[in-house]
mmCIF file of C-alpha atoms in Angstrom:
data_model
loop_
_atom_site.group_PDB
_atom_site.id
_atom_site.type_symbol
_atom_site.label_atom_id
_atom_site.label_comp_id
_atom_site.label_asym_id
_atom_site.label_seq_id
_atom_site.Cartn_x
_atom_site.Cartn_y
_atom_site.Cartn_z
ATOM 1 C CA MET A 1 0.000 0.000 0.000
ATOM 2 C CA GLN A 2 1.343 3.419 -0.991
ATOM 3 C CA THR A 3 1.378 6.275 1.414
ATOM 4 C CA PHE A 4 0.468 9.847 0.559
ATOM 5 C CA SER A 5 4.103 10.963 0.509
ATOM 6 C CA SER A 6 5.155 8.249 -1.941
ATOM 7 C CA VAL A 7 2.252 9.052 -4.284
ATOM 8 C CA SER A 8 3.042 12.761 -4.141
ATOM 9 C CA ARG A 9 6.762 12.090 -4.654
ATOM 10 C CA ASN A 10 6.009 9.890 -7.671
ATOM 11 C CA SER A 11 3.820 12.569 -9.245
ATOM 12 C CA ILE A 12 6.501 15.219 -8.670
ATOM 13 C CA ILE A 13 9.155 13.024 -10.269
ATOM 14 C CA LYS A 14 6.800 12.242 -13.164
ATOM 15 C CA ASN A 15 6.093 15.960 -13.649
ATOM 16 C CA LEU A 16 9.827 16.794 -13.597
ATOM 17 C CA LEU A 17 10.555 14.061 -16.109
ATOM 18 C CA ILE A 18 7.773 15.219 -18.459
ATOM 19 C CA ASN A 19 9.006 18.806 -18.276
ATOM 20 C CA PHE A 20 12.600 17.743 -18.905
ATOM 21 C CA VAL A 21 11.573 15.753 -21.985
ATOM 22 C CA PHE A 22 9.459 18.687 -23.195
ATOM 23 C CA LEU A 23 12.403 21.047 -22.695
ATOM 24 C CA VAL A 24 14.811 18.824 -24.625
ATOM 25 C CA PHE A 25 12.264 18.365 -27.422
ATOM 26 C CA TYR A 26 11.555 22.094 -27.648
ATOM 27 C CA ILE A 27 15.253 23.053 -27.743
ATOM 28 C CA PHE A 28 15.846 20.514 -30.509
ATOM 29 C CA TYR A 29 12.730 21.712 -32.352
ATOM 30 C CA VAL A 30 13.706 25.408 -32.159
ATOM 31 C CA ALA A 31 17.130 24.560 -33.551
ATOM 32 C CA LEU A 32 15.428 22.732 -36.429
ATOM 33 C CA SER A 33 12.983 25.571 -37.015
ATOM 34 C CA SER A 34 15.938 27.930 -37.393
ATOM 35 C CA ILE A 35 17.199 25.757 -40.216
ATOM 36 C CA TYR A 36 13.828 24.951 -41.833
ATOM 37 C CA ILE A 37 11.784 28.140 -41.933
ATOM 38 C CA VAL A 38 8.489 26.322 -42.638
ATOM 39 C CA LEU A 39 8.486 24.863 -39.108
ATOM 40 C CA PRO A 40 6.512 27.160 -36.794
ATOM 41 C CA PRO A 41 8.170 28.157 -33.499
ATOM 42 C CA LEU A 42 5.194 26.724 -31.514
ATOM 43 C CA LEU A 43 4.655 29.857 -29.440
ATOM 44 C CA GLY A 44 0.932 29.133 -29.159
ATOM 45 C CA ILE A 45 1.507 25.641 -27.826
ATOM 46 C CA LEU A 46 4.148 26.975 -25.446
ATOM 47 C CA PHE A 47 1.650 29.568 -24.208
ATOM 48 C CA ALA A 48 -1.079 26.928 -23.764
ATOM 49 C CA LYS A 49 1.360 24.818 -21.727
ATOM 50 C CA TYR A 50 2.249 27.866 -19.641
ATOM 51 C CA ILE A 51 -1.440 28.521 -18.927
ATOM 52 C CA ARG A 52 -1.931 24.889 -17.832
ATOM 53 C CA GLU A 53 1.190 24.789 -15.667
ATOM 54 C CA ALA A 54 0.413 28.126 -14.019
ATOM 55 C CA LYS A 55 -3.191 27.080 -13.389
ATOM 56 C CA HIS A 56 -2.056 23.918 -11.588
ATOM 57 C CA ARG A 57 0.716 25.879 -9.826
ATOM 58 C CA ARG A 58 3.519 23.628 -11.010
ATOM 59 C CA LEU A 59 6.694 25.618 -10.577
ATOM 60 C CA SER A 60 8.804 23.109 -12.491
ATOM 61 C CA GLY A 61 6.554 23.466 -15.544
ATOM 62 C CA VAL A 62 6.628 27.260 -15.384
ATOM 63 C CA PHE A 63 10.424 27.161 -15.091
ATOM 64 C CA CYS A 64 10.558 24.813 -18.085
ATOM 65 C CA ILE A 65 8.513 27.310 -20.124
ATOM 66 C CA PHE A 66 10.806 30.124 -18.975
ATOM 67 C CA VAL A 67 13.877 28.217 -20.203
ATOM 68 C CA CYS A 68 12.113 27.461 -23.504
ATOM 69 C CA CYS A 69 11.303 31.158 -23.963
ATOM 70 C CA VAL A 70 14.863 32.221 -23.190
ATOM 71 C CA PHE A 71 16.292 29.647 -25.595
ATOM 72 C CA PHE A 72 13.860 30.758 -28.323
ATOM 73 C CA GLU A 73 14.868 34.403 -27.898
ATOM 74 C CA VAL A 74 18.584 33.635 -27.789
ATOM 75 C CA GLU A 75 18.271 31.476 -30.906
ATOM 76 C CA ARG A 76 16.424 34.284 -32.739
ATOM 77 C CA SER A 77 18.767 37.015 -31.420
ATOM 78 C CA SER A 78 15.845 38.781 -29.801
ATOM 79 C CA ILE A 79 15.497 40.586 -26.476
ATOM 80 C CA VAL A 80 15.734 37.944 -23.734
ATOM 81 C CA GLY A 81 12.868 37.779 -21.255
ATOM 82 C CA VAL A 82 10.243 39.613 -23.277
ATOM 83 C CA LEU A 83 8.411 36.485 -24.423
ATOM 84 C CA PHE A 84 8.008 35.107 -20.905
ATOM 85 C CA LEU A 85 6.822 38.487 -19.602
ATOM 86 C CA LEU A 86 4.395 38.555 -22.506
ATOM 87 C CA PHE A 87 3.124 35.103 -21.465
ATOM 88 C CA ILE A 88 2.523 36.370 -17.924
ATOM 89 C CA PHE A 89 0.639 39.419 -19.208
ATOM 90 C CA LEU A 90 -1.411 37.376 -21.689
ATOM 91 C CA SER A 91 -2.281 34.782 -19.063
ATOM 92 C CA PHE A 92 -3.947 37.509 -17.004
ATOM 93 C CA LEU A 93 -5.712 38.760 -20.128
ATOM 94 C CA VAL A 94 -6.917 35.273 -21.091
ATOM 95 C CA ASN A 95 -8.021 34.433 -17.537
ATOM 96 C CA LYS A 96 -10.104 37.613 -17.409
ATOM 97 C CA THR A 97 -11.654 36.720 -20.765
ATOM 98 C CA LEU A 98 -12.415 33.169 -19.644
ATOM 99 C CA THR A 99 -14.091 34.374 -16.466
ATOM 100 C CA LEU A 100 -16.065 36.910 -18.477
ATOM 101 C CA PHE A 101 -17.426 34.354 -20.962
ATOM 102 C CA ARG A 102 -17.266 31.308 -18.640
ATOM 103 C CA GLU A 103 -16.617 29.007 -21.542
ATOM 104 C CA LYS A 104 -13.763 26.880 -22.794
ATOM 105 C CA GLY A 105 -14.207 25.834 -26.382
ATOM 106 C CA TYR A 106 -12.468 25.833 -29.695
ATOM 107 C CA LEU A 107 -12.456 29.626 -29.773
ATOM 108 C CA PHE A 108 -10.290 29.832 -26.661
ATOM 109 C CA GLY A 109 -7.915 27.232 -28.080
ATOM 110 C CA LEU A 110 -7.376 29.531 -31.029
ATOM 111 C CA ILE A 111 -6.959 32.509 -28.714
ATOM 112 C CA TYR A 112 -4.101 30.627 -27.013
ATOM 113 C CA VAL A 113 -2.399 30.372 -30.399
ATOM 114 C CA PHE A 114 -3.073 33.806 -31.871
ATOM 115 C CA LEU A 115 -2.403 36.062 -28.872
ATOM 116 C CA PRO A 116 1.295 35.229 -28.359
ATOM 117 C CA TYR A 117 2.064 35.669 -32.053
ATOM 118 C CA ILE A 118 0.124 38.915 -32.388
ATOM 119 C CA PHE A 119 1.489 40.544 -29.241
ATOM 120 C CA TYR A 120 5.082 39.358 -29.805
ATOM 121 C CA PHE A 121 4.937 40.634 -33.390
ATOM 122 C CA LEU A 122 3.527 43.987 -32.209
ATOM 123 C CA PHE A 123 6.240 44.270 -29.561
ATOM 124 C CA LEU A 124 8.973 43.552 -32.115
ATOM 125 C CA GLN A 125 7.409 46.071 -34.525
ATOM 126 C CA THR A 126 7.336 48.748 -31.838
ATOM 127 C CA PHE A 127 10.909 47.992 -30.798
ATOM 128 C CA MET A 128 12.119 48.140 -34.415
ATOM 129 C CA VAL A 129 10.402 51.475 -35.050
ATOM 130 C CA PHE A 130 11.735 53.103 -31.871
ATOM 131 C CA SER A 131 15.259 51.790 -32.471
ATOM 132 C CA GLY A 132 15.293 53.320 -35.963
ATOM 133 C CA GLN A 133 15.317 50.043 -37.858
ATOM 134 C CA PRO A 134 12.904 49.251 -40.688
ATOM 135 C CA PRO A 135 9.690 47.538 -39.536
ATOM 136 C CA ILE A 136 9.148 43.817 -39.957
ATOM 137 C CA GLU A 137 6.895 42.892 -42.851
ATOM 138 C CA VAL A 138 4.072 40.404 -42.426
ATOM 139 C CA ASP A 139 4.837 37.543 -44.735
ATOM 140 C CA PHE A 140 3.447 34.179 -45.670
ATOM 141 C CA TYR A 141 5.341 32.362 -42.926
ATOM 142 C CA LEU A 142 3.640 34.198 -40.063
ATOM 143 C CA LEU A 143 0.246 33.249 -41.495
ATOM 144 C CA TRP A 144 1.501 29.699 -42.042
ATOM 145 C CA TYR A 145 2.626 29.475 -38.400
ATOM 146 C CA LEU A 146 -0.798 30.627 -37.188
ATOM 147 C CA PHE A 147 -2.553 28.127 -39.424
ATOM 148 C CA VAL A 148 -0.381 25.150 -38.422
ATOM 149 C CA GLU A 149 -0.589 25.837 -34.704
ATOM 150 C CA GLY A 150 -4.319 26.529 -34.943
ATOM 151 C CA VAL A 151 -4.830 23.124 -36.539
ATOM 152 C CA ILE A 152 -2.661 21.435 -33.880
ATOM 153 C CA VAL A 153 -4.557 23.069 -31.015
ATOM 154 C CA LEU A 154 -7.958 22.286 -32.544
ATOM 155 C CA TRP A 155 -6.906 18.705 -33.200
ATOM 156 C CA ARG A 156 -5.767 18.216 -29.592
ATOM 157 C CA ARG A 157 -9.091 19.419 -28.144
#
């Protein structure tokens, strides 16, 4: 017969192992997406995982997402820390929206995908304009990323 402490310890170890595997997979995937531009960076899925980990108050999962965000920004030569701060801000925005509508459906799955891309793109645009660099143009790949991640999120629900 298992005691409460052994069950809790097993679930903590399982959660750490899952997050470690996710971290290794994401780092490998981001490196591949730098080489093959048609692979989306999976920001929407990363944001959905952040929402789930923060909701269940799993610090190891939130830390895993933080490391994924930092690696993504370092790989893309972007400002480090902005993406994770954006996730924190958007999680408050999404939670307020969910409590307002009191519904979790396909629409909110798509919101999890679109919000990180839109806000990160707007932040980068604003940063580029204020730093005197030419603005980033919306191209086919950004729309492709939204479509692919939207299909993945809808398929998982």
